[in-house]
Coordinates of C-alpha atoms and ligand atoms in Angstrom, one line a residue:
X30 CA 79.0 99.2 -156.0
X31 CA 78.3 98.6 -152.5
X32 CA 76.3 101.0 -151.5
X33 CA 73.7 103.3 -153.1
X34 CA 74.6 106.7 -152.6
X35 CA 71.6 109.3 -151.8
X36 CA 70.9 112.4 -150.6
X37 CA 68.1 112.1 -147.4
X38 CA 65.5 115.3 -146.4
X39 CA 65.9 115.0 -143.5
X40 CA 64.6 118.7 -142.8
X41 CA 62.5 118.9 -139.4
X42 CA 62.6 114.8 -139.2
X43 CA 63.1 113.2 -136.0
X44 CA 66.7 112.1 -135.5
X45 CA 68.5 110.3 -132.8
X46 CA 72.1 110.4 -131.6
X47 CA 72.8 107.9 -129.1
X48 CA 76.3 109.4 -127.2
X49 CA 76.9 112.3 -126.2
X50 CA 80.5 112.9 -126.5
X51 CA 83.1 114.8 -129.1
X52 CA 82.6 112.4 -132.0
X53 CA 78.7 112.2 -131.2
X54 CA 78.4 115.8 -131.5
X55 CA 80.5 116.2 -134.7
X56 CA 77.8 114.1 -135.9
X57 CA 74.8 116.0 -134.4
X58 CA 75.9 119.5 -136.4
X59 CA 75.8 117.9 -139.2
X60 CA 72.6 116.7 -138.7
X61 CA 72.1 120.3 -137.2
X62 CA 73.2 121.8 -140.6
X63 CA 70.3 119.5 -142.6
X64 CA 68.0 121.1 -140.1
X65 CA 66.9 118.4 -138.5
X66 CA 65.5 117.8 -135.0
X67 CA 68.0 116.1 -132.9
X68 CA 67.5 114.6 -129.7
X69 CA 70.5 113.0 -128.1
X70 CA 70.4 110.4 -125.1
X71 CA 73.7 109.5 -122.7
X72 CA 73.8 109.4 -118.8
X73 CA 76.7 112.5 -119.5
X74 CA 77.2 115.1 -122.4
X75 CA 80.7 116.8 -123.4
X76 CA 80.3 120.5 -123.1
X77 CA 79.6 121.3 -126.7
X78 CA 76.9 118.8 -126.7
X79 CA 75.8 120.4 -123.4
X80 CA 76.1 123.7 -125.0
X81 CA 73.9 122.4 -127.8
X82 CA 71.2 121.5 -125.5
X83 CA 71.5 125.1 -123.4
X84 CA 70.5 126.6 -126.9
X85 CA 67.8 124.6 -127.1
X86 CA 69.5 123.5 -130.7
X87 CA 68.9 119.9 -129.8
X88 CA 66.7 117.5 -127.1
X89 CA 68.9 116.1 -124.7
X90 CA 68.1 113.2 -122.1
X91 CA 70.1 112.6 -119.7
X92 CA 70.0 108.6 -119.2
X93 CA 71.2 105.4 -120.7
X94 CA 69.7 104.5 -124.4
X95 CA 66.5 102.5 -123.8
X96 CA 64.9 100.3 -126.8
X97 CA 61.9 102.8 -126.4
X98 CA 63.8 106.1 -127.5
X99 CA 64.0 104.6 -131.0
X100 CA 60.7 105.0 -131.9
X101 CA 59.6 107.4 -134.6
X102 CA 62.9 108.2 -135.4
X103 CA 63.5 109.1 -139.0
X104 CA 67.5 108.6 -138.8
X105 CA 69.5 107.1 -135.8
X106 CA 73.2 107.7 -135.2
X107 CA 74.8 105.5 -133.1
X108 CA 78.2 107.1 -131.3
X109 CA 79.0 105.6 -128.3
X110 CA 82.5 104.0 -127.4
X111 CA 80.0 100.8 -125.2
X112 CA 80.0 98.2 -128.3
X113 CA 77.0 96.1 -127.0
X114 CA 74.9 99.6 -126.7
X115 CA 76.1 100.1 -130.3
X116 CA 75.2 96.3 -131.3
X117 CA 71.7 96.7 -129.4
X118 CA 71.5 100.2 -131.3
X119 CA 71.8 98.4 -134.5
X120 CA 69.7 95.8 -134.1
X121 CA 66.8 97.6 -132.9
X122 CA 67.4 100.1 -135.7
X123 CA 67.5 97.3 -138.1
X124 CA 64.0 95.6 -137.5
X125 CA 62.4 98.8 -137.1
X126 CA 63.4 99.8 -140.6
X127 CA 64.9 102.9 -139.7
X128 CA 68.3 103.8 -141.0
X129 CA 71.2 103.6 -138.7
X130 CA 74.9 104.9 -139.2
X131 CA 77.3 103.0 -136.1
X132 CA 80.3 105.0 -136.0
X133 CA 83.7 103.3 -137.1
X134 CA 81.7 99.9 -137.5
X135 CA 80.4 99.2 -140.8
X136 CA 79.1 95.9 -140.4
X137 CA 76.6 97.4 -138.0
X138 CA 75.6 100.1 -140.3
X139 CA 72.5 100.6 -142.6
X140 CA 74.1 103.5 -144.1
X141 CA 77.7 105.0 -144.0
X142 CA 78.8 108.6 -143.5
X143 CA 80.8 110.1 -146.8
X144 CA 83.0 112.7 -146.6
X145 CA 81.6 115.8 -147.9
X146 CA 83.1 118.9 -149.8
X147 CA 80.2 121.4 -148.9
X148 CA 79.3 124.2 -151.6
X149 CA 75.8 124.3 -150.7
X150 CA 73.4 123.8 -152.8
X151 CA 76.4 121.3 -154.3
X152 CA 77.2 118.9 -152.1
X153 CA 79.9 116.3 -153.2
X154 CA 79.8 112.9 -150.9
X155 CA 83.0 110.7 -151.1
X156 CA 82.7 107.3 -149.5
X157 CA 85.6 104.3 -149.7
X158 CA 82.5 102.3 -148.4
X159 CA 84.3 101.9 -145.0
X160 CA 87.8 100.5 -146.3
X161 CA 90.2 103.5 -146.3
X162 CA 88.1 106.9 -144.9
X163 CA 92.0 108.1 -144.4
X164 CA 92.3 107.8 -148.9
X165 CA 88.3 109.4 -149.2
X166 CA 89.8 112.5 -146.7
X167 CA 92.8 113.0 -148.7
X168 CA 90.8 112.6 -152.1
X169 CA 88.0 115.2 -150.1
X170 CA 91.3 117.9 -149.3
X171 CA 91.9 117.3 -153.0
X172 CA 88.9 118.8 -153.8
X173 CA 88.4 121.2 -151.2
X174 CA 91.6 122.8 -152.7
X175 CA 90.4 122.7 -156.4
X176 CA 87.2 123.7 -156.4
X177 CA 86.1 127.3 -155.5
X178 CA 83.8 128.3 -152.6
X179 CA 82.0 130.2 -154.7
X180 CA 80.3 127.4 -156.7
X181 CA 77.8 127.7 -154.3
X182 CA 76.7 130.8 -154.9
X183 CA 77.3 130.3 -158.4
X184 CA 74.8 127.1 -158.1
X185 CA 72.0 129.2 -156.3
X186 CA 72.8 132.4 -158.8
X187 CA 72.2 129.2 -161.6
X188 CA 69.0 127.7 -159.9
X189 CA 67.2 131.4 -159.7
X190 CA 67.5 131.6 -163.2
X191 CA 66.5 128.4 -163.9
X192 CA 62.9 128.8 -164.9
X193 CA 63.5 132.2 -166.8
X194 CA 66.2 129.6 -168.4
X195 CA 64.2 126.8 -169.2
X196 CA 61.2 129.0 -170.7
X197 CA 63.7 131.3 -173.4
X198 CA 65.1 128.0 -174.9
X199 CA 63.2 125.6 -175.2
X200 CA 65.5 123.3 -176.2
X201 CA 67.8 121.2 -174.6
X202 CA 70.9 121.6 -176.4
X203 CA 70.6 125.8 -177.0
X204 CA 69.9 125.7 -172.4
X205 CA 72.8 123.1 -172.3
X206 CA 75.2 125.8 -174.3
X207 CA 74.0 128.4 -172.5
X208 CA 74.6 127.2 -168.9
X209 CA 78.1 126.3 -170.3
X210 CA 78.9 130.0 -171.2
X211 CA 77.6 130.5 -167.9
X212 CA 79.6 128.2 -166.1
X213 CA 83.2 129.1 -167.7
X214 CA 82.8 132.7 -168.4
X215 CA 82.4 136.3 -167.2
X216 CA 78.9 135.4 -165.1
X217 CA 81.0 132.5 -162.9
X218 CA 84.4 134.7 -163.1
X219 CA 82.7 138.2 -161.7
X220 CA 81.0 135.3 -159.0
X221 CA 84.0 133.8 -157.8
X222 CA 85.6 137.1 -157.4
X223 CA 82.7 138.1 -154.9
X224 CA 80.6 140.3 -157.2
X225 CA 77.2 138.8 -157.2
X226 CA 75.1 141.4 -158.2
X227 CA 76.9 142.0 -161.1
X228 CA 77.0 138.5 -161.9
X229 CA 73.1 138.5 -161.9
X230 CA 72.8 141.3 -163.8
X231 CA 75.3 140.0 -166.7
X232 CA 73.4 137.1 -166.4
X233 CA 70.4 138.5 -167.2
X234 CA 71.8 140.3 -169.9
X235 CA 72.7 137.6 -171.5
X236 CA 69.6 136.1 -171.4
X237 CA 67.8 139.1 -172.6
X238 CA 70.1 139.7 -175.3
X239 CA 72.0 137.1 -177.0
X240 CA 74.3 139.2 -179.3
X241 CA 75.9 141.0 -176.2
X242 CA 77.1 137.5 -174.7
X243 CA 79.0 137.2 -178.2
X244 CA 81.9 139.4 -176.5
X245 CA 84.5 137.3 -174.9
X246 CA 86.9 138.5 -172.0
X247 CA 90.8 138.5 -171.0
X248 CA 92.3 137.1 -168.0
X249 CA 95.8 139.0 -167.6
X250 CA 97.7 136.2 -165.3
X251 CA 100.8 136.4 -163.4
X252 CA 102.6 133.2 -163.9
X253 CA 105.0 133.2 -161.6
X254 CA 109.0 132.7 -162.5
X255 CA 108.8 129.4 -163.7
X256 CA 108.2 126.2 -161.4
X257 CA 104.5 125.7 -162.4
X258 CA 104.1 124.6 -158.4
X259 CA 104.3 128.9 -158.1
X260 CA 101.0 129.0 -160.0
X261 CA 97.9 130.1 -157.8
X262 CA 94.7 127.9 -158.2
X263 CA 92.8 131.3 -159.7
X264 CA 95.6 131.6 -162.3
X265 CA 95.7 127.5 -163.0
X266 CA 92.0 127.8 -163.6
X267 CA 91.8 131.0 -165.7
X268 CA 94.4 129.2 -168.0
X269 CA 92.5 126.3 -168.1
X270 CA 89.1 127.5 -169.2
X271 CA 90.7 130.5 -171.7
X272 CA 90.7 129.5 -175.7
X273 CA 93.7 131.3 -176.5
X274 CA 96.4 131.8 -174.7
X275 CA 99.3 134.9 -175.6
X276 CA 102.5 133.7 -174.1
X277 CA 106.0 135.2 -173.9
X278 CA 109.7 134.2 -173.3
X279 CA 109.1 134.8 -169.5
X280 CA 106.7 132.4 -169.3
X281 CA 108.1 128.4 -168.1
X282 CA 107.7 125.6 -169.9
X283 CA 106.1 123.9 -167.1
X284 CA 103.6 127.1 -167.1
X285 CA 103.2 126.2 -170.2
X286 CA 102.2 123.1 -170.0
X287 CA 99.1 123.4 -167.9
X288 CA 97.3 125.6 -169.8
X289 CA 94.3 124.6 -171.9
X290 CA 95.1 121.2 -174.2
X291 CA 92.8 122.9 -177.1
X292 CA 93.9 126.2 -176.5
X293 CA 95.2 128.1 -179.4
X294 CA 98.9 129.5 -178.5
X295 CA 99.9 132.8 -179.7
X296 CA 103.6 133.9 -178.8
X297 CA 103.8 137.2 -178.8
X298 CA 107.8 136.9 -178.0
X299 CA 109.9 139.7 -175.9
X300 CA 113.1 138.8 -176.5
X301 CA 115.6 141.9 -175.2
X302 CA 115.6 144.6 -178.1
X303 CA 114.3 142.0 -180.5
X304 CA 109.9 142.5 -179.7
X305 CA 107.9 139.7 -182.4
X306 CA 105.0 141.8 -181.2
X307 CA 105.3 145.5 -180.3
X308 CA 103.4 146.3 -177.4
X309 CA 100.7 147.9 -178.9
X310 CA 100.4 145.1 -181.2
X311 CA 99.8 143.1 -178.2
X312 CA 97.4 145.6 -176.6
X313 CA 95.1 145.2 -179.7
X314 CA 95.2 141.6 -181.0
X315 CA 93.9 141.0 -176.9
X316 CA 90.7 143.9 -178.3
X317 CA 90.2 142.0 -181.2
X318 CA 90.2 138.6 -180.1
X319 CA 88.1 139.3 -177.0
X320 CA 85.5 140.9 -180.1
X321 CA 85.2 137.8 -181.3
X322 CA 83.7 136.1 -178.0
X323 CA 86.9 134.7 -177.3
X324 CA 87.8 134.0 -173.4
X325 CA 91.5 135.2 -173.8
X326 CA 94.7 134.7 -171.0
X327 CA 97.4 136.4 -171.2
X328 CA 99.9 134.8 -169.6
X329 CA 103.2 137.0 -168.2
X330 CA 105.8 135.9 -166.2
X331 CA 106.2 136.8 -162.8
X332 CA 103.4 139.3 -161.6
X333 CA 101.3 141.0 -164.2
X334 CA 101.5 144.7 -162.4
X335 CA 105.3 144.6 -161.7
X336 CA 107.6 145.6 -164.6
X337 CA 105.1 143.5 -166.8
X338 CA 103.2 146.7 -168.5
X339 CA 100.4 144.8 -167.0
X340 CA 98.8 148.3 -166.9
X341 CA 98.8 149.4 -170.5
X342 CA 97.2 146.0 -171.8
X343 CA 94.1 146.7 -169.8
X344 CA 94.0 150.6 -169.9
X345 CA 93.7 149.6 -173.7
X346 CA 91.3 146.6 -172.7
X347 CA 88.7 149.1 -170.3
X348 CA 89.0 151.8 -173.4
X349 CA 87.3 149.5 -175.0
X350 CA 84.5 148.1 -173.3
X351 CA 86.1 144.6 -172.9
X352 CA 85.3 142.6 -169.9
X353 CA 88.8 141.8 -168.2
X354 CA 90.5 140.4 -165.0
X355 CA 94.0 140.4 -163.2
X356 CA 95.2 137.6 -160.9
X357 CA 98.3 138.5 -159.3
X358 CA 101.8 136.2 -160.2
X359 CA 104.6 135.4 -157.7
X360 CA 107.2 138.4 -158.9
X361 CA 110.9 137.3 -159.3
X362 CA 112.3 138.8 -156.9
X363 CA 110.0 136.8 -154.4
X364 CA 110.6 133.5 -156.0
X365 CA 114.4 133.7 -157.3
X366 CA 115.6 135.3 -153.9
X367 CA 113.5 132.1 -151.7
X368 CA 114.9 129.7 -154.0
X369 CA 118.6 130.7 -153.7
X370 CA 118.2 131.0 -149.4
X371 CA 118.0 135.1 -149.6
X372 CA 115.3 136.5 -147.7
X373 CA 115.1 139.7 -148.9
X374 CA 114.5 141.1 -145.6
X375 CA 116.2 140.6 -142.3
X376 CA 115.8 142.2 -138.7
X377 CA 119.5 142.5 -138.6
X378 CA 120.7 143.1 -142.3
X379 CA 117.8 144.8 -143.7
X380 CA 114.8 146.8 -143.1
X381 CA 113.3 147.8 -146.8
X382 CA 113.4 145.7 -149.9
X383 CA 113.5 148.1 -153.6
X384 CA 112.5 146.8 -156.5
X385 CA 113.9 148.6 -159.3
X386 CA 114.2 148.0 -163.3
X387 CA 117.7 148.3 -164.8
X388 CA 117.0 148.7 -167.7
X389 CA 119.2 150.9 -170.0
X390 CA 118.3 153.6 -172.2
X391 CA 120.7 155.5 -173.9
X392 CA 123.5 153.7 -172.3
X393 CA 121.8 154.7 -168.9
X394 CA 119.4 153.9 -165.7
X395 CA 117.2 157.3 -164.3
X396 CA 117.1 155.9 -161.1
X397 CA 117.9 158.1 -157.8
X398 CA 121.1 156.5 -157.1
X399 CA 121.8 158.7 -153.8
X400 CA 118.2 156.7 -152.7
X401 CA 119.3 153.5 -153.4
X402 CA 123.3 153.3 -151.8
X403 CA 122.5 152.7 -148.4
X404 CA 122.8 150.9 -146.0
X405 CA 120.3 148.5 -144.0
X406 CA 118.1 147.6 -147.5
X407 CA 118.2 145.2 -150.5
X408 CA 118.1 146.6 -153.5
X409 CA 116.4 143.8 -156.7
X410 CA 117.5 145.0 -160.3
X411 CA 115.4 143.5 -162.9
X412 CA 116.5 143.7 -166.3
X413 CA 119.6 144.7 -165.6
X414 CA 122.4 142.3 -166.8
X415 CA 123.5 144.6 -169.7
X416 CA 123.4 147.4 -167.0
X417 CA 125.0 145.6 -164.3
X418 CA 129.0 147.7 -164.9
X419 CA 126.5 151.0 -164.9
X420 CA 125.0 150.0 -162.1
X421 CA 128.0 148.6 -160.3
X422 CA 129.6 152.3 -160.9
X423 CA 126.7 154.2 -160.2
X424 CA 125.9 153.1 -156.6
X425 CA 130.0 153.0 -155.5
X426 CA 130.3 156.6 -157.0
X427 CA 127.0 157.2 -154.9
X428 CA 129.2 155.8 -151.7
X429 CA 127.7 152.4 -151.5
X430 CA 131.1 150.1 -150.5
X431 CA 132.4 148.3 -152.9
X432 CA 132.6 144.9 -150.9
X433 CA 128.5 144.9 -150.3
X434 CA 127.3 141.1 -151.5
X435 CA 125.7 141.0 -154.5
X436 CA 123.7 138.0 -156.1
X437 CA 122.4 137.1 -159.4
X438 CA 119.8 134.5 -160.3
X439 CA 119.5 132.9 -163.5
X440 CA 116.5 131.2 -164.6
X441 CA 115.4 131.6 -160.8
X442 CA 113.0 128.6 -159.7
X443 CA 113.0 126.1 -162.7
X444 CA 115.6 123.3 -163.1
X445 CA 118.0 125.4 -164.8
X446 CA 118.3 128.1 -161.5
X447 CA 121.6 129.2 -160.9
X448 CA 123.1 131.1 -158.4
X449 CA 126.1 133.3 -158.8
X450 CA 127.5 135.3 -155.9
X451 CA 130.2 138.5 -155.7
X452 CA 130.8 141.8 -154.7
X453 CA 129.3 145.0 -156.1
X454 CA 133.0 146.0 -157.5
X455 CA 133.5 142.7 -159.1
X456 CA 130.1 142.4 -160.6
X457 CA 131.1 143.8 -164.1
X458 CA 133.8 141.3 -164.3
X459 CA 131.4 138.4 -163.1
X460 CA 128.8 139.4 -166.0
X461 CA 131.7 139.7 -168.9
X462 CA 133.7 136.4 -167.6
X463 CA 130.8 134.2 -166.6
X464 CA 128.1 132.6 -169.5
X465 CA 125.0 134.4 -167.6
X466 CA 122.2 134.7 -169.7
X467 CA 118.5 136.3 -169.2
X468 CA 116.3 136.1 -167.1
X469 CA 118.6 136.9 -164.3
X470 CA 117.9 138.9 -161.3
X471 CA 120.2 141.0 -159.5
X472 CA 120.3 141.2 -155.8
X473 CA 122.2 143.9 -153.4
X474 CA 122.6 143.8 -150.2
X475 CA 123.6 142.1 -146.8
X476 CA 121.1 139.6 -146.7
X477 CA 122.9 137.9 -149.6
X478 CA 125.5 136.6 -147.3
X479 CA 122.5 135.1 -144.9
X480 CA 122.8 132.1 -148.3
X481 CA 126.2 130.6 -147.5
X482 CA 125.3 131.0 -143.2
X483 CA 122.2 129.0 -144.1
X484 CA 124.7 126.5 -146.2
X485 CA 122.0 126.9 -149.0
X486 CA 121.5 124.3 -151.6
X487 CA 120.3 125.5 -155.0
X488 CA 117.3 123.2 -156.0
X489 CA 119.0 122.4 -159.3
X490 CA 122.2 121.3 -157.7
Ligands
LIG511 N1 106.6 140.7 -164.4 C1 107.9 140.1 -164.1 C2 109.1 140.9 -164.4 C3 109.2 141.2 -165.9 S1 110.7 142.1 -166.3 C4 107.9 139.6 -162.6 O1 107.1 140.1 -161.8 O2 108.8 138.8 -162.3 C5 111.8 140.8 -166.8 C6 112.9 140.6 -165.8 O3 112.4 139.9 -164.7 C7 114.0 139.8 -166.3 O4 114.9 140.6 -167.1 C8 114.7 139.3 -165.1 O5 115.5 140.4 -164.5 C9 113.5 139.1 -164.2 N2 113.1 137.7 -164.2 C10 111.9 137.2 -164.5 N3 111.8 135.9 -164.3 C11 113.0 135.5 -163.8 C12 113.6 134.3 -163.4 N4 112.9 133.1 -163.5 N5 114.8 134.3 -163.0 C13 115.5 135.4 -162.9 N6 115.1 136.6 -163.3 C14 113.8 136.7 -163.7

């Protein structure tokens, strides 16, 4: 290790900037953010160091850096583009004991700058030590992306706790568990989803009353249509922390694959007219295992809410008394019609985009047929490859023409998409000559022809 990294109070301390220009003044807010007192010397400042000064934010002195101006300093930053200024900086610094950063020159440095992934109170520093700040920014975006901006305020919620904490168990291991619980479950959920208050108040609750934090909670996820890359970070992190997960056919392998190593996996199946679990069954076992203190995702493809019967599972869950949250799921129609070059809209071709289940029951769709064979919108049939002659007839004897472009989309997004495109009167004949299977999405509409003008190549081709 070459360097010892640390975290400096530097809260009201004397601290100097030597620059006054764009990259000096980056420096001086973060300073400004540790509250300290800056003063900043150069013969001219760049207007937001200027601006800093008008708001008497920081001391600025208008002249060249004298050996003088170092004295008392607590901290010295040294951002000038003049290299002997920066060497004198340095040296002075240096036998004055007083810690001094010289941008973009290590060697001249007492102590380097990290980059930083702010969640006050948690601060994470990354530092290459000066050899490759460009890999320590890309490693910083890495976490920037994966870690929640809430953990702050899940770290302060944590540290005004932590006497109250720290006095109920007094020992180590039951405070260790505890903060855990904390950390994963409903108290850092209802947090990150903006509801503080609540968060406090579970909290306490939990302290107060250790048989109530036995009940567990269900995270109803949209998964997306398959590639995993669909997933949103809430979603990839709900399925990471649950300890079972209740999966059906929709649901990718590649979904699959991220969730929880340790997780238990119940499949709870789907398959058209052949349910492993009816959805009541479902509905319950999700009761029952949250009962047990179990944090429990139920993982769906595509969105939860559309055609997912997202709705029932919680109505059943809130009946109950069960702690629950939905994160939303990239629906097929979105994913399957971007991956095959349809956009479902268009200024020319189309102005409203239907999503509609086909369905059959009793040989049938109840849809308002009259509604949907127009002109100027696309019209997305899910469930609806065993429907697909009815619904062929339906809109033509409804006066939609025969020739509109039709699409359907097997598998849509994973490596075994496939795209198959006709004409509304030829789409029976397509479904009983071709070897199209579920999931496969049905598009009608102009915009379908907008694939071949883009010269669209299927990602699986
Ligand atoms: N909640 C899901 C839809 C469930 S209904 C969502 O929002 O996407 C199931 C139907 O969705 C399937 O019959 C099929 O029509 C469609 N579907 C889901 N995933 C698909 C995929 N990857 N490719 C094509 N169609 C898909």
């Amino acid at each position: 290790m070459n360097y010892l990294p640390i975290f400096i109070d530097i809260k009201q301390k004397p601290c100097l900037v030597v620059g006054g220009g764009d990259i000096a003044y980056r420096k001086m807010s973060l300073l400004l953010k540790a509250n300290a007192q800056v003063t900043c010397v150069d013969k001219s400042a760049c207007e937001n160091v200027q601006a800093l000064a008008d708001q008497n934010k920081i001391a600025l002195i208008k002249r060249n850096f004298e050996a003088s101006d170092i004295n008392t300093q607590a901290l010295i930053i040294s951002a000038t583009n003049n290299t002997q200024v920066n060497a004198q900086v340095s040296k002075l610094a240096h036998s004055a004991n007083i810690p001094v950063n010289v941008v973009d020159s290590p060697d001249l440095c007492s102590f380097i700058m990290p980059s930083i992934v702010d969640r006050s109170p948690i601060i994470i520093a990354i530092s290459s030590a000066g050899k490759t700040p460009v890999l320590a920014r890309l490693i910083r975006a890495k976490l920037e992306s994966t870690i929640p901006h809430a953990y702050g305020k899940l770290a302060e919620l944590a540290g005004s706790f932590r006497d109250q904490v720290k006095a109920k168990f007094t020992n180590i291991e039951d405070r260790r568990f505890f903060w855990e619980r904390s950390f994963s479950g409903i108290v850092a959920e209802k947090v990150f989803s903006g509801r503080v208050d609540e968060a406090k108040a579970t909290m306490q609750k939990q302290l107060d009353d250790s048989t109530d934090s036995d009940v567990g909670e269900v995270y109803l996820v949209g998964g997306g249509p398959g590639d995993p890359d669909l997933l949103t970070f809430k979603a990839l992190r709900l399925m990471q922390q649950a300890d079972v997960i209740l999966y059906d056919r929709l649901v990718s392998e590649g979904v699959m694959e991220l969730v929880r190593r340790d997780a238990e996996l119940i499949y709870v199946g789907k398959e058209r007219d052949n349910h492993s679990v009816p959805q009541e069954g479902i509905n319950q076992l999700l009761v029952d295992l949250a009962k047990k203190g179990r944090r429990v995702c139920r993982l769906k493809g595509g969105d939860p809410f559309i055609f997912g019967r997202g709705g029932e599972e919680i109505e059943t869950l809130a009946e109950n008394g069960i702690p629950f949250q939905v994160v939303p799921g990239i629906t097929a129609a979105s994913g399957c019609s971007t991956y095959s070059g349809i956009p479902l809209t268009h200024r020319d071709y189309s102005q409203s985009c239907r999503f509609v289940t086909g369905h059959l029951k009793d040989g049938s769709m109840n849809l308002p047929w009259d509604e949907l064979a127009v002109e100027q919108q696309t019209i997305v049939f899910y469930m609806a490859l065993k429907g697909a002659k009815h619904l062929s007839d339906k809109l033509i004897e409804h006066g939609m023409r025969g020739d509109m472009p039709v699409a359907l989309v097997e598998k849509g997004t994973t490596p075994d998409h496939r795209v198959w495109t006709t004409t509304l009167v030829e789409l029976p004949t397509i479904v009983a000559t071709q070897p199209i299977k579920a999931p496969t999405l049905i598009i009608v509409g102009e915009v379908v022809k907008l694939r071949e003008k883009l010269n669209w190549f299927d990602p699986s081709d």
